[in-house]
PDB file of C-alpha atoms in Angstrom:
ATOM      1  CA  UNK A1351     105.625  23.011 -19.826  1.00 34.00           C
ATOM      2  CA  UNK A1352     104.833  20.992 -16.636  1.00 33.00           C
ATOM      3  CA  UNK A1353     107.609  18.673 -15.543  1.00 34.00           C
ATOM      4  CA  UNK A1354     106.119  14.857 -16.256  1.00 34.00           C
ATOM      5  CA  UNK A1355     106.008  12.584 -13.588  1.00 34.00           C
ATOM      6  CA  UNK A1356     109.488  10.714 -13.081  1.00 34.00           C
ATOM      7  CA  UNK A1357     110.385   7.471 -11.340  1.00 34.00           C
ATOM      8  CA  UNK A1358     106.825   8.057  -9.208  1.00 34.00           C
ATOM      9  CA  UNK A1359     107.107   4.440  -8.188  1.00 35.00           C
ATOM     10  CA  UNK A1360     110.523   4.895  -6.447  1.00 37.00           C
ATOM     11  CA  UNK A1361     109.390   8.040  -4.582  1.00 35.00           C
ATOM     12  CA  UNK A1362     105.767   6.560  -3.491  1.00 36.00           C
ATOM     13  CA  UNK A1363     108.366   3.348  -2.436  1.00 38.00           C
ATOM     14  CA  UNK A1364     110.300   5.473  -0.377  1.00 38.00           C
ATOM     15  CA  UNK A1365     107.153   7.296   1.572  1.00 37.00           C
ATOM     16  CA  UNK A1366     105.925   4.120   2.524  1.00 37.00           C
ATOM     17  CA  UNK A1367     109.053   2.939   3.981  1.00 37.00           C
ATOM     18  CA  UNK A1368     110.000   5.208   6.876  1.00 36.00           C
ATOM     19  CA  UNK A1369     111.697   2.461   8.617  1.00 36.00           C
ATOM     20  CA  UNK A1370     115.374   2.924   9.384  1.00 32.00           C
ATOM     21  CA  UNK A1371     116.138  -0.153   7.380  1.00 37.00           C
ATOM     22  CA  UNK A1372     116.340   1.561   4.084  1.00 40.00           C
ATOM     23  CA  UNK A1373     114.300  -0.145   1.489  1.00 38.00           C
ATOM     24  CA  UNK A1374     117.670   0.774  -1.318  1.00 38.00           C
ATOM     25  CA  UNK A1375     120.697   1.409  -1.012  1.00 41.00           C
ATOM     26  CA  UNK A1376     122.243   4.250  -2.363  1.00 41.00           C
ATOM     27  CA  UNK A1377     121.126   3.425  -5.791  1.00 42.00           C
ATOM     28  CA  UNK A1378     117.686   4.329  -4.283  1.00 44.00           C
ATOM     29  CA  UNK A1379     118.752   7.879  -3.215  1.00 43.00           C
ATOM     30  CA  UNK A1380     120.125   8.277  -6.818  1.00 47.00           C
ATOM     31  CA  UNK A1381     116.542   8.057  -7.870  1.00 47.00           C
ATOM     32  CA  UNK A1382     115.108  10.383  -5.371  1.00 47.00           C
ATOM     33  CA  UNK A1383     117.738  12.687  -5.915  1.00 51.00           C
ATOM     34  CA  UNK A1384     117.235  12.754 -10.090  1.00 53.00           C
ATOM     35  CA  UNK A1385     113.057  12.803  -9.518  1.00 57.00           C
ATOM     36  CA  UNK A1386     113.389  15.942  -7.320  1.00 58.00           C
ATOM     37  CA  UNK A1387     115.567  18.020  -9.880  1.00 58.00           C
ATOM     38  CA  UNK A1388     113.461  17.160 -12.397  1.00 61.00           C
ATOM     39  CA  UNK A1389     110.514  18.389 -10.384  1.00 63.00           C
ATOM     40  CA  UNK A1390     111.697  21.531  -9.751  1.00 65.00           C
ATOM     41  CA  UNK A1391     112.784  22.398 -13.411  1.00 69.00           C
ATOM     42  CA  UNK A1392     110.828  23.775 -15.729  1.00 73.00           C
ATOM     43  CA  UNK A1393     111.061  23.012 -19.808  1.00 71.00           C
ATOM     44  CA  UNK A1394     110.335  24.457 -23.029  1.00 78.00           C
ATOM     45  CA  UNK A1395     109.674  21.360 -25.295  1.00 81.00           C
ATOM     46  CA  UNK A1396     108.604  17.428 -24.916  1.00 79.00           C
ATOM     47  CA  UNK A1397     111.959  16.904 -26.382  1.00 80.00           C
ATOM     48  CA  UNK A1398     114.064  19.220 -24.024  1.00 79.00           C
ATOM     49  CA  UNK A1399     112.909  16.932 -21.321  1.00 76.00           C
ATOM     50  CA  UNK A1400     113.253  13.692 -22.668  1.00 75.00           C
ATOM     51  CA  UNK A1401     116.804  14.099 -24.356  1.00 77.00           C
ATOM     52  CA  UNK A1402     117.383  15.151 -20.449  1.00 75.00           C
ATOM     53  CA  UNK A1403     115.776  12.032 -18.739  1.00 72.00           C
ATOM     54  CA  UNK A1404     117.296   9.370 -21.233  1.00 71.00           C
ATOM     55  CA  UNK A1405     120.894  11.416 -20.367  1.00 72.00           C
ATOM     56  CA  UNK A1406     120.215  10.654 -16.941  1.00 70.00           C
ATOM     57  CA  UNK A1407     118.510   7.422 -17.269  1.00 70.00           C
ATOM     58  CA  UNK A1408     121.796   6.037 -18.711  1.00 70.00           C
ATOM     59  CA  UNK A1409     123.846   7.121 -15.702  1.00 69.00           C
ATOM     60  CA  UNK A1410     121.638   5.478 -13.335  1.00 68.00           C
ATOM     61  CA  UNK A1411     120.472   2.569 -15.375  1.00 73.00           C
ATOM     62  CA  UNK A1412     120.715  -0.580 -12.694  1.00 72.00           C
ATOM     63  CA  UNK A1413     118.966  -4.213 -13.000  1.00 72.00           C
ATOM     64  CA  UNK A1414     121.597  -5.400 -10.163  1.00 66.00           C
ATOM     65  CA  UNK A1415     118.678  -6.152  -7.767  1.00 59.00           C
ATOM     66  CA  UNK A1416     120.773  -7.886  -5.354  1.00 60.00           C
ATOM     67  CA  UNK A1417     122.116  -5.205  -4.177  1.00 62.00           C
ATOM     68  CA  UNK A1418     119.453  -2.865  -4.221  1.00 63.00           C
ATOM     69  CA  UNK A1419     116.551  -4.254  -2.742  1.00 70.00           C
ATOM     70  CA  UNK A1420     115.735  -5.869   0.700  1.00 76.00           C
ATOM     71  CA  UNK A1421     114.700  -9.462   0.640  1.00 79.00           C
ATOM     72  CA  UNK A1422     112.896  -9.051   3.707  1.00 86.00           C
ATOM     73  CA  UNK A1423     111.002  -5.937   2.139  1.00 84.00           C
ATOM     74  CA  UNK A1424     110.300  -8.265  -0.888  1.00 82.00           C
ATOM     75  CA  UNK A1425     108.972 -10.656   1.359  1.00 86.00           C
ATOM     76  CA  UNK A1426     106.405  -8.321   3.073  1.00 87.00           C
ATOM     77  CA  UNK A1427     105.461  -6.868  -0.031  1.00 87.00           C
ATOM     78  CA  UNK A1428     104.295 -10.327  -1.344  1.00 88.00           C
ATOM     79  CA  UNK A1429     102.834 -11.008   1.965  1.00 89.00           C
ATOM     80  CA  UNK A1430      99.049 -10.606   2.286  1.00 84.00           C
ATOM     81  CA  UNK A1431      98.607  -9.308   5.609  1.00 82.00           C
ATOM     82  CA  UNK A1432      94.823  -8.442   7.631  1.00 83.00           C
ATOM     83  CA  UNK A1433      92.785 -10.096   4.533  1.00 82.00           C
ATOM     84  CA  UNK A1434      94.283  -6.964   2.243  1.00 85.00           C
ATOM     85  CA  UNK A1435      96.285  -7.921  -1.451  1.00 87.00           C
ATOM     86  CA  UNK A1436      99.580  -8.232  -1.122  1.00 87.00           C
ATOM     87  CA  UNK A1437     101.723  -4.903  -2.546  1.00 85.00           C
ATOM     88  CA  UNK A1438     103.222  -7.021  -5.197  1.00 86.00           C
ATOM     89  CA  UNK A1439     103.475 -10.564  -6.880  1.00 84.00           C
ATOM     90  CA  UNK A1440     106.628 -12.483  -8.271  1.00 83.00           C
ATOM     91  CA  UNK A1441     106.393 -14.206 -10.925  1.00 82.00           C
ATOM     92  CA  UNK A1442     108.939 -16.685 -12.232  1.00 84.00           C
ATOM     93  CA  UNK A1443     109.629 -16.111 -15.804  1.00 85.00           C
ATOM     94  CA  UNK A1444     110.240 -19.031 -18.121  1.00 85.00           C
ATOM     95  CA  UNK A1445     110.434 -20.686 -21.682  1.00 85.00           C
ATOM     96  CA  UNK A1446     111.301 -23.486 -23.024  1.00 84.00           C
ATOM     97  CA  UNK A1447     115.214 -23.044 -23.368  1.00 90.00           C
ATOM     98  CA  UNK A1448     115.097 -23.166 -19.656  1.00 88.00           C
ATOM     99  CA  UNK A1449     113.711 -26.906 -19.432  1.00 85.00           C
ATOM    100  CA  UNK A1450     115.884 -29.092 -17.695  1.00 83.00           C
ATOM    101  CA  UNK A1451     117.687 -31.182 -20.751  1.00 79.00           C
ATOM    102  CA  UNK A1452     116.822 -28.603 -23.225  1.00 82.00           C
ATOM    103  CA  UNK A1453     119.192 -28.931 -26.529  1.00 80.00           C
ATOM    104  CA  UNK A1454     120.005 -27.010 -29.491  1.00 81.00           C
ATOM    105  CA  UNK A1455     120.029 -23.604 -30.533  1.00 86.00           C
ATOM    106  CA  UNK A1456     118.212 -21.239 -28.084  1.00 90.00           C
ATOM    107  CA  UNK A1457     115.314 -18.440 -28.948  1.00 89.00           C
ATOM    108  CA  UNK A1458     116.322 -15.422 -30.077  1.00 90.00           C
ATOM    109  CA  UNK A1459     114.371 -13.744 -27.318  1.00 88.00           C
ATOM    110  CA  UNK A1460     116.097 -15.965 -24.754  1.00 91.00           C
ATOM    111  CA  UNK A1461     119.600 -15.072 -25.942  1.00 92.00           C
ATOM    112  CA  UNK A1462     118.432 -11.207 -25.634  1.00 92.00           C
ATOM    113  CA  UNK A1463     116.855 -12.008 -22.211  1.00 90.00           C
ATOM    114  CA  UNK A1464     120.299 -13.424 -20.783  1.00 91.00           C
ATOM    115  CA  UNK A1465     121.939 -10.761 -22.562  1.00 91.00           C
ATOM    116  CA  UNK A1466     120.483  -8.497 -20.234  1.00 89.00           C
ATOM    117  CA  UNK A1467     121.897  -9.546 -17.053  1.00 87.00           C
ATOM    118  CA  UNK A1468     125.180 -10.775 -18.390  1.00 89.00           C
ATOM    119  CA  UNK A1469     128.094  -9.128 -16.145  1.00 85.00           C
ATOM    120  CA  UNK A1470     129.600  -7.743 -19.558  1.00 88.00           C
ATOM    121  CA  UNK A1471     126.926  -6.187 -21.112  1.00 87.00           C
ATOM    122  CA  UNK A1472     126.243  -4.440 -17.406  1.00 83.00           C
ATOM    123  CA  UNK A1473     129.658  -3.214 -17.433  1.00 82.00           C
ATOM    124  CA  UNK A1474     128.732  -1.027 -20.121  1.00 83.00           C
ATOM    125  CA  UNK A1475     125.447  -1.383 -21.466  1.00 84.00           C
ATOM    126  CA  UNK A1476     123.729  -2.053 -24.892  1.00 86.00           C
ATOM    127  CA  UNK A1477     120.806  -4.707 -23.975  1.00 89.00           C
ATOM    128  CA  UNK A1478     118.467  -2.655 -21.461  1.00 88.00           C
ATOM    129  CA  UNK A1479     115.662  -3.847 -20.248  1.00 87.00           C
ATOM    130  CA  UNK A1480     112.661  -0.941 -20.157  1.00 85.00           C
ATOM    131  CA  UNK A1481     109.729  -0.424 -18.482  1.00 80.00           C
ATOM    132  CA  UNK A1482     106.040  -0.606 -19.434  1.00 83.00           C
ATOM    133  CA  UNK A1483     105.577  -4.729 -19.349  1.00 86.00           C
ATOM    134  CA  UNK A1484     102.604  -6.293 -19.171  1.00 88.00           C
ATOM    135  CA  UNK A1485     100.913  -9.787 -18.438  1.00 87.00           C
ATOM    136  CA  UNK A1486      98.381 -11.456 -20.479  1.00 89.00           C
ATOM    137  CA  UNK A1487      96.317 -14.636 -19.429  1.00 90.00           C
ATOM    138  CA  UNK A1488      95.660 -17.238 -21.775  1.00 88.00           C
ATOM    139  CA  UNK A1489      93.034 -19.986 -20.870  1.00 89.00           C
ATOM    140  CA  UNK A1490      93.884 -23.411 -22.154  1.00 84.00           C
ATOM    141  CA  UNK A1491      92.293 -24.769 -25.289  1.00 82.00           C
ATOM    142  CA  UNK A1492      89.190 -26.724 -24.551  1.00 80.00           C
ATOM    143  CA  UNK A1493      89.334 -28.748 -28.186  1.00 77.00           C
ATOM    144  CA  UNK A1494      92.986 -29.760 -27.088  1.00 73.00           C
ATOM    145  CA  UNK A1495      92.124 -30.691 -23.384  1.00 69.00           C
ATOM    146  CA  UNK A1496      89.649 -33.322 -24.801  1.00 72.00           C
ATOM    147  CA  UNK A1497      90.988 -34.275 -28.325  1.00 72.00           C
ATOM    148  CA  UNK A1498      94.978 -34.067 -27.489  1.00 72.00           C
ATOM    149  CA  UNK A1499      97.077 -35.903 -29.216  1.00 73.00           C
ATOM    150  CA  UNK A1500     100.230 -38.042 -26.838  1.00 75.00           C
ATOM    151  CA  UNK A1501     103.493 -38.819 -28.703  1.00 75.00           C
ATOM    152  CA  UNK A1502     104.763 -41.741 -26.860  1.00 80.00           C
ATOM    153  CA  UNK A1503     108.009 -41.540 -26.425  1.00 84.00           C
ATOM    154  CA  UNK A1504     110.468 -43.922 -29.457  1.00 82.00           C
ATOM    155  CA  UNK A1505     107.205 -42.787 -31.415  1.00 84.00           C
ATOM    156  CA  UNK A1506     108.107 -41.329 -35.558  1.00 88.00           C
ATOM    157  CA  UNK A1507     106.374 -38.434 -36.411  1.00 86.00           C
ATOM    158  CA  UNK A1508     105.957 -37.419 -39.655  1.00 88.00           C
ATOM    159  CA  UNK A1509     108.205 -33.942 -40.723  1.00 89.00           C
ATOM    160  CA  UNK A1510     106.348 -31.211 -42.113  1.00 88.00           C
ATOM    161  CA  UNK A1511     108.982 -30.058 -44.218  1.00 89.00           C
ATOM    162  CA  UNK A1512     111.120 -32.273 -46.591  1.00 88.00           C
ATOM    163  CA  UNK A1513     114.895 -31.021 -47.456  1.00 87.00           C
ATOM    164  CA  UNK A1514     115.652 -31.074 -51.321  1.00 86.00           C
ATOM    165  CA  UNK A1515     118.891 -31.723 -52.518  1.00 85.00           C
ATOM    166  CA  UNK A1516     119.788 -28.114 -53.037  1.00 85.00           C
ATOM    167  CA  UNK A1517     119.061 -27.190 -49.117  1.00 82.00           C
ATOM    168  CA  UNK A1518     115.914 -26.272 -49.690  1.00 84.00           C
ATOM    169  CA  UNK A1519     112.745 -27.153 -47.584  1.00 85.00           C
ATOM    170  CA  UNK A1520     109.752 -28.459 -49.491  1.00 86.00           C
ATOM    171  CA  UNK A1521     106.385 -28.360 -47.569  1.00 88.00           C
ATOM    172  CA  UNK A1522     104.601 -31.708 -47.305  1.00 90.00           C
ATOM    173  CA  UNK A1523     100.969 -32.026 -47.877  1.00 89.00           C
ATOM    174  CA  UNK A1524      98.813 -32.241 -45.180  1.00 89.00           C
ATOM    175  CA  UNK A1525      97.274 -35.597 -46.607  1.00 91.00           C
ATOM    176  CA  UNK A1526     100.733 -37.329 -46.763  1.00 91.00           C
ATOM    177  CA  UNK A1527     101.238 -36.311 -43.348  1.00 90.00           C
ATOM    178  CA  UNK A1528      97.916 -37.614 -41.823  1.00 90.00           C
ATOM    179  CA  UNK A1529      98.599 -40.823 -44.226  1.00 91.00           C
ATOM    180  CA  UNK A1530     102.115 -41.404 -42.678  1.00 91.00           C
ATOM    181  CA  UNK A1531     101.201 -40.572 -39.170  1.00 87.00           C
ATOM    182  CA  UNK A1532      98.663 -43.601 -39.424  1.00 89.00           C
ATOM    183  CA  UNK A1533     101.389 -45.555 -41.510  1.00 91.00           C
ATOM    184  CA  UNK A1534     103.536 -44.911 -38.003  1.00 89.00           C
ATOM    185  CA  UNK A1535     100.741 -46.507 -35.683  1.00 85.00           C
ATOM    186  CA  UNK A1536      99.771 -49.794 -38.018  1.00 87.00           C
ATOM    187  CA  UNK A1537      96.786 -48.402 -38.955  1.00 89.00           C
ATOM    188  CA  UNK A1538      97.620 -48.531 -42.595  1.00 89.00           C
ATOM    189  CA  UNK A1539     100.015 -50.494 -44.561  1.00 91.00           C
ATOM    190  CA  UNK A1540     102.417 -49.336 -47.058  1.00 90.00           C
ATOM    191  CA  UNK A1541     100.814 -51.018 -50.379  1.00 89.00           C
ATOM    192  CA  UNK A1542      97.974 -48.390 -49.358  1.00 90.00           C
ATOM    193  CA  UNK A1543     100.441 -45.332 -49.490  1.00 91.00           C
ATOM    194  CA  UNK A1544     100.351 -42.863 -52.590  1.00 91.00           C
ATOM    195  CA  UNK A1545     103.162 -42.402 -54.712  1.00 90.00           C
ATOM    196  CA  UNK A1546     103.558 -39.195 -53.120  1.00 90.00           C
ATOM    197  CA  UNK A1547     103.167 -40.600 -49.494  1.00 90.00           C
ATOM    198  CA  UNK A1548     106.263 -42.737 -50.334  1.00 89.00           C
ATOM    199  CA  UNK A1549     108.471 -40.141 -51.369  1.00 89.00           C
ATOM    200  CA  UNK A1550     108.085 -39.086 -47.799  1.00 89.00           C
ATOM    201  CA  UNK A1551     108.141 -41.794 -45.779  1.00 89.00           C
ATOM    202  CA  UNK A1552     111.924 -41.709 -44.726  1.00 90.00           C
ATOM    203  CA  UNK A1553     110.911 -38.279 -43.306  1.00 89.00           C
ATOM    204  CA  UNK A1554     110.451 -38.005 -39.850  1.00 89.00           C
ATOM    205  CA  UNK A1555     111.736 -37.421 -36.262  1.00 87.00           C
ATOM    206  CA  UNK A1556     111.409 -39.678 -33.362  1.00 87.00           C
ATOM    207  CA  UNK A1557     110.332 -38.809 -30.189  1.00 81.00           C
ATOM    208  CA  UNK A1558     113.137 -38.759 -27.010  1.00 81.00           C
ATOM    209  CA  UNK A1559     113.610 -38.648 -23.903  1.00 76.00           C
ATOM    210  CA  UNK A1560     109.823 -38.932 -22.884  1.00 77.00           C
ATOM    211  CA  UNK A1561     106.194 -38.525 -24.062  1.00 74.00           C
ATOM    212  CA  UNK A1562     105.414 -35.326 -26.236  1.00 74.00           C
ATOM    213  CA  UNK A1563     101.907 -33.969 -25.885  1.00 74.00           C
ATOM    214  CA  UNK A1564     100.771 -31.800 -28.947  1.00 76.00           C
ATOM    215  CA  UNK A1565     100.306 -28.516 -29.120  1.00 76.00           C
ATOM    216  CA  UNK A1566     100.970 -28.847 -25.280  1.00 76.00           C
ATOM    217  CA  UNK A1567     101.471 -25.320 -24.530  1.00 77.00           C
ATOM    218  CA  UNK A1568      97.492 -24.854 -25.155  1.00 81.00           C
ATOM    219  CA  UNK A1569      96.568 -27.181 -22.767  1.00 81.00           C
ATOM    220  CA  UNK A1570      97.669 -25.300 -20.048  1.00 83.00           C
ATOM    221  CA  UNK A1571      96.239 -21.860 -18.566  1.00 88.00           C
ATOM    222  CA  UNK A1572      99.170 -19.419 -19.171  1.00 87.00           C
ATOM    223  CA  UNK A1573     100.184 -16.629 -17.802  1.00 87.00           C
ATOM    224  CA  UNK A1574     102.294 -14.696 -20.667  1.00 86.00           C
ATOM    225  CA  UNK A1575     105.076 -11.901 -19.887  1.00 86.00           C
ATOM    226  CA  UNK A1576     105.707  -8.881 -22.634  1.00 88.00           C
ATOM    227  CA  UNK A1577     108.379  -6.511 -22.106  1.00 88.00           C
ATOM    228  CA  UNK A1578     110.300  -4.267 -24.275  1.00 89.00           C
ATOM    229  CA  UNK A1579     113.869  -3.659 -24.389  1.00 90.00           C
ATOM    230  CA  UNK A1580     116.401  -1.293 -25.804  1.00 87.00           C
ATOM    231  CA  UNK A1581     119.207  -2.472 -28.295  1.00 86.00           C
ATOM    232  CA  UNK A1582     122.335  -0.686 -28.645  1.00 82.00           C
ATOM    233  CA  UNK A1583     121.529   1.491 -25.667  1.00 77.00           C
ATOM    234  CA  UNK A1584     124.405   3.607 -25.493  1.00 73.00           C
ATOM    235  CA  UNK A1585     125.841   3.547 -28.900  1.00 65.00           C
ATOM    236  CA  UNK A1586     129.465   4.685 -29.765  1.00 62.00           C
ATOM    237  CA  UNK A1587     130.041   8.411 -31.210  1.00 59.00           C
ATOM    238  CA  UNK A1588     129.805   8.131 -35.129  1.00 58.00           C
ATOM    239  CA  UNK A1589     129.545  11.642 -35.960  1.00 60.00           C
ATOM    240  CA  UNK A1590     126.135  12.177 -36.185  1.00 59.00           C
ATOM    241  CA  UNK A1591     123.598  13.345 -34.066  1.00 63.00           C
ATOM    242  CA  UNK A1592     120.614  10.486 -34.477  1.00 69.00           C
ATOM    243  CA  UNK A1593     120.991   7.912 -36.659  1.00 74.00           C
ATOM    244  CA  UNK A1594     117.315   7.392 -36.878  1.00 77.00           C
ATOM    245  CA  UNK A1595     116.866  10.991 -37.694  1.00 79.00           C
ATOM    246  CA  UNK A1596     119.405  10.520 -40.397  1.00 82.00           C
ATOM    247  CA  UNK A1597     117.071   7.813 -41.971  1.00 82.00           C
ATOM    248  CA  UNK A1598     114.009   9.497 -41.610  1.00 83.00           C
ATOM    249  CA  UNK A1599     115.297  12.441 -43.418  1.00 85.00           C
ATOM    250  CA  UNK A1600     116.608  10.431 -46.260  1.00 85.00           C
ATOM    251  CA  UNK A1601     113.447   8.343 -46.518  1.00 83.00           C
ATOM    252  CA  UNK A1602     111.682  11.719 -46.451  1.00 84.00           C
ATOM    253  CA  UNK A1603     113.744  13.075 -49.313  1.00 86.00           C
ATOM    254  CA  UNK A1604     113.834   9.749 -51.464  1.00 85.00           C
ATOM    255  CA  UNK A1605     111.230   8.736 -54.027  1.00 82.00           C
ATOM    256  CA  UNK A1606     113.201   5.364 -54.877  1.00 84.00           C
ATOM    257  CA  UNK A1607     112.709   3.569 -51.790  1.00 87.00           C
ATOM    258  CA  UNK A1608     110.671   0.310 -51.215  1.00 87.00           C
ATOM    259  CA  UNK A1609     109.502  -1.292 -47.680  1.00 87.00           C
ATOM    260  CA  UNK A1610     109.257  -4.882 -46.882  1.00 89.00           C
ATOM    261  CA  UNK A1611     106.416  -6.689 -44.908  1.00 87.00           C
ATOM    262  CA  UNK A1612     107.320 -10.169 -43.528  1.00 85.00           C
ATOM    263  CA  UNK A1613     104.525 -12.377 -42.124  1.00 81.00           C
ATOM    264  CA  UNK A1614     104.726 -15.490 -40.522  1.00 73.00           C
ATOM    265  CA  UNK A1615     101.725 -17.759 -42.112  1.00 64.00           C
ATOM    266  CA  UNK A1616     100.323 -21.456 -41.487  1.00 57.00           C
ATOM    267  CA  UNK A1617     102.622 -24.463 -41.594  1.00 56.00           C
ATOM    268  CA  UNK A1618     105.156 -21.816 -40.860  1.00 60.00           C
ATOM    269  CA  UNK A1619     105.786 -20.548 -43.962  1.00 71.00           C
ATOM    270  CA  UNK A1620     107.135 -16.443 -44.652  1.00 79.00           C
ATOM    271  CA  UNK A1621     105.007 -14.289 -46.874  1.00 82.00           C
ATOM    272  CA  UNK A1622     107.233 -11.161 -48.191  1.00 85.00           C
ATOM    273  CA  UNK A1623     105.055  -8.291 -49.813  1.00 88.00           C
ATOM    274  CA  UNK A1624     107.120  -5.089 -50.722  1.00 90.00           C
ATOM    275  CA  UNK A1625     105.509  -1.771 -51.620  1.00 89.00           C
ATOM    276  CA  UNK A1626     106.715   1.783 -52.577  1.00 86.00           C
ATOM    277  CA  UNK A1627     106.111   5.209 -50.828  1.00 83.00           C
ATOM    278  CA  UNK A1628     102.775   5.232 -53.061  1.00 82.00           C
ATOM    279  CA  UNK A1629     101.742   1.813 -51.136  1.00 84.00           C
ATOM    280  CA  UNK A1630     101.684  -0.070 -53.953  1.00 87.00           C
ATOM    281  CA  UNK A1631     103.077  -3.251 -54.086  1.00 88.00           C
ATOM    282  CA  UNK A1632     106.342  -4.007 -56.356  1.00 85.00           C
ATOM    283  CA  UNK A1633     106.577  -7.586 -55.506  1.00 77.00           C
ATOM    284  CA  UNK A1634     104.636  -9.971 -53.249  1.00 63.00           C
TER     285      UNK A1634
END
């Protein structure tokens, strides 16, 4: 079969560049190097070439960008130049664990993010970042722009969620919450609080450090980064030749086996349906 095209961006990089200054350093010729024998070769199967490439890929696998690229170069790239679009565009990526004064327990995704550039895990890598990302723009929310709602900053707000004695989280009704939120703000007073209003009325948060605008992240236009990356990227010898072809093959061979669906619904809340091979569902 026809080789596939490999690392194409590097090699089109490296035509444009003629310049003595080289655009990489000898990471870059590493590249060139791997996309010509791979151009010249010729093989059987899909497979045959991709157990080849991700061999290879793992070898030269490299996010240490400061010493592989130019800033100059980066800086003429993002350059427009004679009314044309620059070659590229930087974008700074960023969430909310990276707020100045952010507190407790980061994202998930964040700790996976750092885990990508952190010096240990590029001594020998497991967390690897691939390619393929892509940007999505998300206009902000018209409703929200003219009905937001401003949390002033000492302000309670009412919890959604209400901790029973056994650990438990117990949602609150919307009603209570609208009640208590104008409890909050003197617009009603307690004699005119339900029974159940009052069992709740103890539970809420108060607002630090400054105003908190609702729902703030849809009042903004947004530009939204999605990337994929690679866990456990080169694992340890166990004997085996795929793990994942090791599961298929026994969820291939066995009847007994049930599959759980998680999905994140309103208020928060995790629905759970499980079904067997038939798709039926068992429990849900």
């Amino acid at each position: 079969m026809p080789t596939p095209s490999l690392f194409l961006w590097f090699h089109q990089i490296g035509e444009y560049y003629t310049s003595p200054k080289p655009l990489f350093q000898e990471g870059f010729y590493a590249f060139l190097c791997v996309n010509r024998y791979f151009r010249d070769r010729e093989f059987k199967t899909r497979k045959e070439f991709e157990d080849l490439k991700n061999e290879y890929a793992k070898e030269i696998y490299s996010v240490n960008f400061k010493k592989k690229i130019s800033k100059q170069i980066l800086i003429d790239l993002t350059t427009s130049t004679n009314g044309e679009r620059p070659k590229i565009y930087l974008f700074k990526i960023h969430n909310k664990d990276f707020n100045p004064g952010s507190t407790g327990t980061k994202n998930l995704h964040t700790l996976y993010w750092e885990m990508l550039f952190d010096p240990k895990n590029l001594e020998d890598v497991q967390f690897k970042l691939n390619g393929g990302a892509e940007l999505f723009y998300r206009e902000a929310s018209p409703t929200l722009l003219k009905n937001n709602t401003v949390h002033k900053k000492g302000e309670k707000v009412p919890r959604k969620f209400f901790e029973l004695p056994d650990g438990t989280l117990d949602p609150v009704l919307a009603q209570s919450i609208e009640n208590l939120n104008a409890y909050y703000h003197g617009k009603m007073s307690k004699n005119e609080l339900s029974e159940t209003d009052l069992k709740y009325i103890d539970n809420y948060s108060v607002i630090k450090h400054k105003d908190r605008v609702k729902d703030d992240r849809f009042t903004r236009d947004k530009i939204q980064f999605h990337c994929s990356i690679t866990l456990n990227f080169k694992p340890k010898p166990t004997g085996k030749k795929n793990i994942n072809d090791e599961v298929l093959r026994f969820l291939h061979k066995n009847n007994d086996v049930h599959i759980i669906g998680l999905d994140r619904g309103e208020r928060h809340l995790i629905y759970l349906t499980m079904i067997n091979k038939e798709g039926k569902i068992v429990d849900g």
